[in-house]
Coordinates of C-alpha atoms and ligand atoms in Angstrom, one line a residue:
M215 CA 63.7 -51.7 -19.7
N216 CA 62.2 -54.7 -18.9
R217 CA 61.3 -57.4 -21.5
P218 CA 57.6 -56.1 -22.5
L219 CA 55.9 -59.5 -22.2
L220 CA 53.2 -59.4 -19.4
A221 CA 49.8 -61.3 -18.7
R222 CA 47.7 -59.1 -16.7
I223 CA 44.6 -60.3 -15.0
H224 CA 41.4 -57.8 -14.2
P225 CA 39.5 -58.4 -11.6
A226 CA 36.6 -56.4 -12.9
A227 CA 35.6 -58.9 -15.4
L228 CA 36.3 -62.0 -12.4
T229 CA 33.8 -60.7 -10.6
H230 CA 31.5 -59.8 -14.0
N231 CA 31.6 -62.9 -15.2
L232 CA 31.1 -64.8 -11.0
A233 CA 27.8 -62.8 -10.9
L234 CA 26.8 -63.8 -14.7
L235 CA 27.1 -67.4 -14.1
K236 CA 25.2 -66.8 -10.3
A237 CA 22.4 -65.1 -12.3
R238 CA 22.1 -67.6 -15.0
S239 CA 22.4 -71.2 -12.0
S240 CA 18.6 -70.4 -10.5
G241 CA 19.2 -70.3 -7.5
A242 CA 21.7 -72.6 -7.3
M243 CA 24.9 -71.9 -4.7
M244 CA 28.2 -72.1 -6.7
F245 CA 31.5 -73.4 -6.1
A246 CA 34.0 -71.7 -8.2
V247 CA 36.9 -73.9 -9.5
V248 CA 40.0 -72.7 -8.7
K249 CA 42.1 -75.8 -9.6
A250 CA 45.4 -75.7 -10.9
N251 CA 45.8 -72.0 -9.7
A252 CA 42.9 -71.0 -10.9
Y253 CA 43.6 -71.8 -14.2
G254 CA 47.1 -70.0 -14.6
H255 CA 46.0 -66.3 -13.6
G256 CA 47.0 -67.1 -10.2
L257 CA 45.0 -68.2 -6.4
E258 CA 46.0 -65.1 -5.2
R259 CA 45.6 -62.7 -7.4
V260 CA 41.8 -64.2 -8.5
A261 CA 40.2 -65.2 -4.8
P262 CA 39.6 -61.0 -3.8
A263 CA 37.5 -61.1 -7.1
L264 CA 35.6 -64.0 -6.3
A265 CA 35.3 -63.4 -2.9
A266 CA 31.3 -63.5 -3.3
T267 CA 31.2 -67.1 -4.4
D268 CA 29.5 -69.2 -1.9
G269 CA 32.3 -71.9 -2.5
W270 CA 35.8 -73.1 -3.9
A271 CA 36.9 -75.8 -5.4
T272 CA 40.3 -76.7 -5.9
L273 CA 42.3 -79.6 -6.7
E274 CA 45.4 -79.4 -4.3
L275 CA 45.7 -79.6 -0.5
A276 CA 47.6 -76.6 -0.4
S277 CA 45.6 -74.2 -2.3
A278 CA 42.5 -74.9 0.0
I279 CA 44.7 -74.0 2.8
R280 CA 46.3 -71.3 1.3
L281 CA 42.5 -70.1 1.2
R282 CA 41.9 -70.4 4.4
E283 CA 44.7 -69.0 5.2
M284 CA 43.5 -65.9 3.3
G285 CA 40.8 -65.9 5.3
Y286 CA 37.9 -67.4 3.1
T287 CA 35.7 -69.1 5.5
Q288 CA 33.2 -70.4 2.8
P289 CA 32.4 -74.1 1.6
I290 CA 35.9 -75.7 -0.1
V291 CA 35.8 -79.2 -1.7
L292 CA 38.7 -81.5 -3.2
L293 CA 37.4 -82.2 -6.3
E294 CA 39.5 -85.7 -6.1
G295 CA 39.6 -85.7 -2.8
V296 CA 42.8 -87.0 -0.7
F297 CA 45.8 -88.8 -2.5
S298 CA 46.9 -90.5 1.1
A299 CA 45.9 -91.3 4.7
D300 CA 47.3 -88.8 6.1
E301 CA 46.5 -85.7 3.9
L302 CA 42.4 -86.5 6.1
P303 CA 43.8 -84.8 9.7
L304 CA 44.9 -81.6 7.5
C305 CA 41.3 -81.4 6.0
A306 CA 39.5 -81.6 9.1
S307 CA 41.8 -79.4 10.6
H308 CA 41.1 -76.4 8.2
A309 CA 37.3 -77.4 7.4
I310 CA 38.1 -78.8 3.5
G311 CA 35.9 -81.3 1.8
C312 CA 36.3 -83.5 0.4
A313 CA 35.5 -85.8 -3.1
V314 CA 35.5 -89.5 -2.3
H315 CA 35.9 -91.7 -5.8
S316 CA 37.9 -94.8 -5.1
P317 CA 37.6 -97.6 -2.4
E318 CA 40.5 -96.6 -0.9
Q319 CA 39.4 -93.3 -0.3
L320 CA 36.5 -94.6 1.8
R321 CA 38.6 -97.1 3.7
W322 CA 41.2 -94.5 4.3
L323 CA 38.2 -92.3 5.8
A324 CA 36.2 -95.8 7.7
D325 CA 39.6 -95.7 9.4
A326 CA 40.0 -92.1 10.1
D327 CA 40.1 -90.7 13.6
L328 CA 39.9 -86.9 13.2
A329 CA 39.2 -83.9 15.3
R330 CA 36.2 -82.7 12.9
P331 CA 34.5 -84.8 10.8
L332 CA 34.4 -83.5 6.5
A333 CA 31.7 -82.8 4.0
I334 CA 31.9 -85.2 2.2
F335 CA 31.5 -85.3 -2.0
L336 CA 30.6 -88.6 -3.2
K337 CA 31.4 -88.9 -6.6
L338 CA 29.6 -91.1 -9.1
N339 CA 30.4 -92.1 -11.9
S340 CA 26.9 -91.9 -14.8
G341 CA 29.4 -92.8 -18.0
M342 CA 32.6 -90.9 -17.8
N343 CA 34.5 -93.5 -16.6
R344 CA 36.7 -91.3 -15.1
L345 CA 36.9 -91.3 -11.6
G346 CA 34.4 -92.3 -9.2
F347 CA 31.8 -95.3 -8.1
A348 CA 28.9 -96.8 -10.6
A349 CA 26.2 -94.4 -9.7
E350 CA 23.8 -97.5 -9.5
D351 CA 25.9 -97.9 -5.9
A352 CA 24.8 -94.5 -4.3
P353 CA 22.5 -95.2 -2.0
A354 CA 24.5 -98.3 -0.1
L355 CA 27.9 -96.7 -0.5
L356 CA 25.4 -93.1 1.2
A357 CA 24.2 -95.4 3.9
R358 CA 27.9 -95.7 5.1
L359 CA 29.4 -92.9 4.5
Q360 CA 26.5 -91.0 6.9
A361 CA 27.2 -94.0 9.6
M362 CA 31.3 -92.7 9.7
P363 CA 31.8 -90.5 12.6
S364 CA 34.1 -89.2 10.2
V365 CA 31.7 -88.2 7.9
A366 CA 29.5 -84.5 8.8
S367 CA 27.5 -84.4 5.4
V368 CA 27.7 -86.0 1.3
T369 CA 26.7 -84.0 -1.5
L370 CA 26.3 -86.7 -4.0
M371 CA 28.8 -85.0 -7.4
T372 CA 29.0 -86.5 -11.1
H373 CA 30.7 -84.8 -14.0
F374 CA 30.1 -84.4 -17.6
A375 CA 31.9 -85.8 -20.1
T376 CA 29.8 -83.8 -23.1
A377 CA 28.2 -80.8 -21.8
D378 CA 29.6 -79.0 -24.6
E379 CA 28.3 -80.7 -27.2
P380 CA 24.9 -80.4 -28.5
E381 CA 24.4 -83.8 -30.1
A382 CA 25.6 -85.7 -27.5
G383 CA 24.8 -83.2 -24.7
I384 CA 24.4 -85.0 -20.9
A385 CA 20.7 -86.6 -21.1
A386 CA 22.6 -90.5 -20.8
Q387 CA 24.5 -89.2 -18.4
L388 CA 22.1 -87.1 -16.3
A389 CA 19.2 -89.9 -16.7
R390 CA 21.5 -92.3 -15.2
F391 CA 22.2 -90.3 -12.2
R392 CA 19.1 -89.4 -11.4
A393 CA 17.5 -93.4 -11.5
A394 CA 20.0 -93.9 -9.5
T395 CA 20.0 -91.6 -6.6
A396 CA 16.7 -91.4 -6.9
G397 CA 14.8 -90.4 -3.3
L398 CA 18.2 -89.8 -1.7
D399 CA 17.7 -86.6 0.5
V400 CA 21.4 -85.4 -0.2
P401 CA 22.6 -82.0 -2.2
V402 CA 23.8 -82.7 -5.4
S403 CA 26.2 -80.6 -7.6
L404 CA 26.9 -81.6 -11.1
A405 CA 27.4 -78.7 -13.7
N406 CA 30.2 -77.7 -15.4
S407 CA 30.7 -74.0 -17.1
A408 CA 29.0 -76.1 -19.9
A409 CA 26.3 -77.2 -18.2
L410 CA 25.6 -74.0 -15.6
L411 CA 25.4 -71.9 -19.3
D412 CA 22.7 -75.2 -21.1
Y413 CA 21.5 -77.6 -19.2
P414 CA 18.9 -75.9 -16.1
E415 CA 17.8 -79.0 -15.2
A416 CA 21.4 -79.7 -14.4
H417 CA 21.7 -76.8 -11.7
G418 CA 21.4 -79.0 -9.0
D419 CA 22.0 -77.4 -5.7
W420 CA 25.9 -76.5 -6.0
V421 CA 26.8 -75.7 -9.6
R422 CA 30.9 -76.0 -10.1
P423 CA 31.7 -73.6 -13.1
G424 CA 35.6 -72.9 -13.4
V425 CA 36.2 -71.4 -17.6
A426 CA 34.1 -69.0 -17.9
L427 CA 35.1 -67.9 -14.9
Y428 CA 38.2 -67.2 -16.7
G429 CA 36.1 -65.5 -19.5
S430 CA 36.8 -68.3 -21.4
S431 CA 33.9 -70.6 -23.9
P432 CA 33.0 -73.7 -23.0
F433 CA 31.4 -74.4 -25.9
A434 CA 33.4 -74.3 -29.6
D435 CA 30.9 -73.3 -31.8
R436 CA 30.2 -69.8 -29.8
S437 CA 32.2 -67.4 -28.6
A438 CA 32.9 -66.1 -25.1
A439 CA 31.7 -62.5 -25.7
S440 CA 28.3 -63.9 -27.1
I441 CA 27.6 -65.1 -23.9
G442 CA 28.4 -62.0 -21.7
L443 CA 31.8 -63.4 -20.6
Q444 CA 34.9 -61.2 -20.1
P445 CA 38.3 -62.4 -20.3
A446 CA 40.0 -62.3 -17.2
M447 CA 43.3 -62.5 -18.9
S448 CA 45.3 -60.2 -21.1
L449 CA 48.8 -61.4 -22.5
T450 CA 50.5 -58.5 -23.4
S451 CA 53.5 -57.8 -25.1
E452 CA 55.7 -54.7 -27.5
L453 CA 57.0 -54.9 -31.5
I454 CA 61.0 -55.1 -30.3
S455 CA 61.8 -55.4 -34.2
V456 CA 60.6 -54.4 -37.9
R457 CA 61.8 -54.9 -41.3
E458 CA 60.8 -54.5 -44.7
L459 CA 60.4 -58.1 -47.0
V460 CA 60.8 -58.5 -50.9
A461 CA 58.3 -61.2 -52.0
G462 CA 60.9 -64.7 -52.0
D463 CA 61.7 -63.6 -48.0
A464 CA 60.7 -66.4 -46.3
V465 CA 60.8 -65.7 -41.3
G466 CA 62.3 -67.4 -38.7
Y467 CA 62.5 -71.9 -38.5
G468 CA 62.1 -74.0 -41.4
A469 CA 61.8 -71.0 -43.5
T470 CA 57.5 -72.1 -43.1
F471 CA 57.0 -68.8 -44.7
V472 CA 57.7 -67.1 -47.5
A473 CA 56.4 -63.5 -48.9
D474 CA 54.2 -63.5 -51.9
R475 CA 54.5 -59.7 -52.3
A476 CA 56.6 -56.6 -50.8
M477 CA 55.2 -56.4 -46.9
R478 CA 56.6 -55.2 -43.3
I479 CA 56.6 -57.6 -41.0
G480 CA 57.6 -56.9 -37.0
T481 CA 58.8 -59.7 -33.8
V482 CA 57.0 -59.8 -31.0
A483 CA 58.5 -60.6 -27.7
C484 CA 56.7 -63.8 -26.6
G485 CA 57.3 -67.7 -27.9
Y486 CA 56.6 -71.5 -27.0
A487 CA 59.1 -70.5 -23.7
D488 CA 56.4 -68.0 -22.5
G489 CA 53.2 -70.7 -23.0
Y490 CA 52.5 -69.5 -25.8
P491 CA 51.3 -73.0 -28.1
R492 CA 54.0 -73.7 -30.5
H493 CA 51.2 -75.3 -32.8
A494 CA 49.8 -71.4 -33.8
P495 CA 50.0 -71.4 -38.0
T496 CA 50.0 -68.5 -39.8
G497 CA 46.8 -66.6 -39.7
T498 CA 46.3 -67.2 -35.8
P499 CA 44.5 -63.9 -34.6
V500 CA 47.1 -60.9 -33.0
A501 CA 46.6 -57.7 -32.3
V502 CA 49.4 -54.9 -33.2
N503 CA 48.0 -51.5 -32.0
G504 CA 44.9 -52.2 -31.3
V505 CA 44.5 -53.1 -34.8
L506 CA 43.2 -57.3 -35.9
T507 CA 46.5 -58.9 -37.4
R508 CA 47.6 -62.3 -38.0
L509 CA 51.1 -64.1 -36.9
I510 CA 53.4 -65.2 -39.3
G511 CA 55.5 -68.3 -39.5
R512 CA 56.8 -70.5 -36.7
V513 CA 56.4 -69.6 -33.2
S514 CA 60.2 -69.3 -31.7
M515 CA 60.9 -69.8 -28.3
D516 CA 60.9 -66.4 -27.2
M517 CA 59.6 -64.3 -30.4
L518 CA 57.0 -64.3 -33.4
A519 CA 56.0 -62.3 -36.2
V520 CA 53.4 -61.0 -37.0
D521 CA 52.5 -59.6 -40.4
L522 CA 52.0 -55.3 -40.0
D523 CA 50.5 -54.3 -43.7
P524 CA 47.2 -53.6 -41.6
V525 CA 48.6 -51.9 -39.2
P526 CA 50.8 -49.1 -41.1
A527 CA 51.3 -46.9 -38.2
A528 CA 53.1 -49.7 -36.1
V529 CA 56.7 -49.0 -34.7
V530 CA 59.4 -51.0 -32.5
G531 CA 57.3 -50.8 -29.4
S532 CA 53.8 -50.2 -30.1
P533 CA 51.6 -52.7 -27.9
V534 CA 51.2 -56.0 -29.2
E535 CA 48.1 -58.8 -27.6
L536 CA 48.7 -62.2 -27.8
W537 CA 44.8 -62.6 -26.0
G538 CA 42.9 -60.6 -24.2
S539 CA 40.0 -58.4 -24.7
Q540 CA 40.8 -57.5 -28.6
V541 CA 41.9 -61.3 -29.7
S542 CA 40.1 -63.6 -27.5
I543 CA 41.9 -67.0 -26.0
D544 CA 39.2 -69.1 -27.7
A545 CA 40.3 -67.8 -31.2
V546 CA 44.1 -68.6 -30.3
A547 CA 44.0 -71.8 -29.1
T548 CA 41.5 -73.3 -32.2
A549 CA 43.8 -72.0 -34.6
A550 CA 46.7 -73.8 -31.9
G551 CA 44.7 -77.0 -31.8
T552 CA 43.6 -76.8 -27.8
I553 CA 41.5 -75.3 -26.0
S554 CA 41.7 -72.1 -23.7
Y555 CA 42.6 -74.1 -20.7
E556 CA 45.4 -75.5 -21.9
L557 CA 46.6 -71.7 -22.9
M558 CA 45.4 -70.2 -19.6
C559 CA 47.1 -73.5 -17.8
A560 CA 50.6 -73.1 -19.6
V561 CA 51.8 -69.1 -19.2
A562 CA 55.1 -69.3 -18.4
P563 CA 56.9 -69.1 -14.7
R564 CA 59.2 -66.8 -16.8
V565 CA 56.1 -64.0 -17.6
P566 CA 55.2 -61.5 -15.0
F567 CA 51.6 -61.4 -13.9
T568 CA 49.9 -57.8 -12.8
V569 CA 46.6 -56.8 -11.4
D570 CA 44.7 -54.1 -12.9
Ligands
LIG152 C1 37.3 -79.0 -13.2 C2 36.4 -78.9 -13.2 C3 35.5 -78.2 -13.2 C4 35.1 -76.8 -13.9 O1 34.9 -77.3 -15.1 P1 35.0 -76.1 -16.2 O2 34.3 -76.1 -17.6 O3 35.9 -75.4 -16.2 O4 33.3 -75.6 -16.1 C5 34.2 -79.1 -11.9 N1 34.0 -79.3 -11.7 C6 34.9 -81.0 -11.9 C7 35.4 -82.4 -11.3 C8 35.9 -80.2 -12.6 O5 37.4 -81.3 -12.3

């Protein structure tokens, strides 16, 4: 028998989430964000379920080309553009659009002699201070781009730093973007998942949801289920050992968990070498036999321990859900002091995937 750990991808959930987000986008077009191998889900596994999207946004040129090879004809944008001038002809031959965020990229584009002009996404810094030109330079940059033979069209793009934080919100960044781009007659793309869900005024022409497509909430204080999102990934395994402890027995490395009474525990085939967060503490939710219980002790490389007191029927071979429809990935991430994005992207290469 194989090791029972398995990551399952649920196409019906992806299709549902896409439709839900589209319905909440005020008619804006949508780039489905599939960077980082579709947030760890596998580009080839998720693309068919997201085929109704208006466009694709990714980071890696190879995955953009892969989408073309798979037969997708929608617009594609590289969210950070090209990393060297020699990638521009590849973009042209595959009709891949590019963000332009730096003077270097502008120069490469000005100097390029392309078979086909590119859709350009002018990245403006409206306050996140990560990438992009000062928003106030938009009119001059737009004129410069529109005069280049290598440029077919320009869309203005910015990214919000705190769309998921109610107090901070997007008001200051949106106001700066709007003021700097007033009167420019080109499409705009502003909204990530959080802005799409909470700020209709930022929907613009193209929304760019990522994490919500995969069924995770972009908000710390709101569950994915309460938004109507369905998890696109389940990480499942089985109990490979069951034992009885007496009061005073310790569990796992560091003996960080000590039983305060007689109890039954199980060992699950899943550890940090599979991408399960090592920092998940005692109490992190996990489901055994469909019953919610808790992780106990330290996560090992290949195993973790669970409390079986709430699950008297559990035996070796009982099913375990590390995250999925019974245990939200957001709850595991919160317990481990991180966010779902990191867990999704970190499922290890040794974990087999299946598409349900
Ligand atoms: C990753 C990314 C997104 C998607 O963000 P989510 O929070 O996952 O919805 C949108 N825009 C840009 C520029 C990104 O890099």
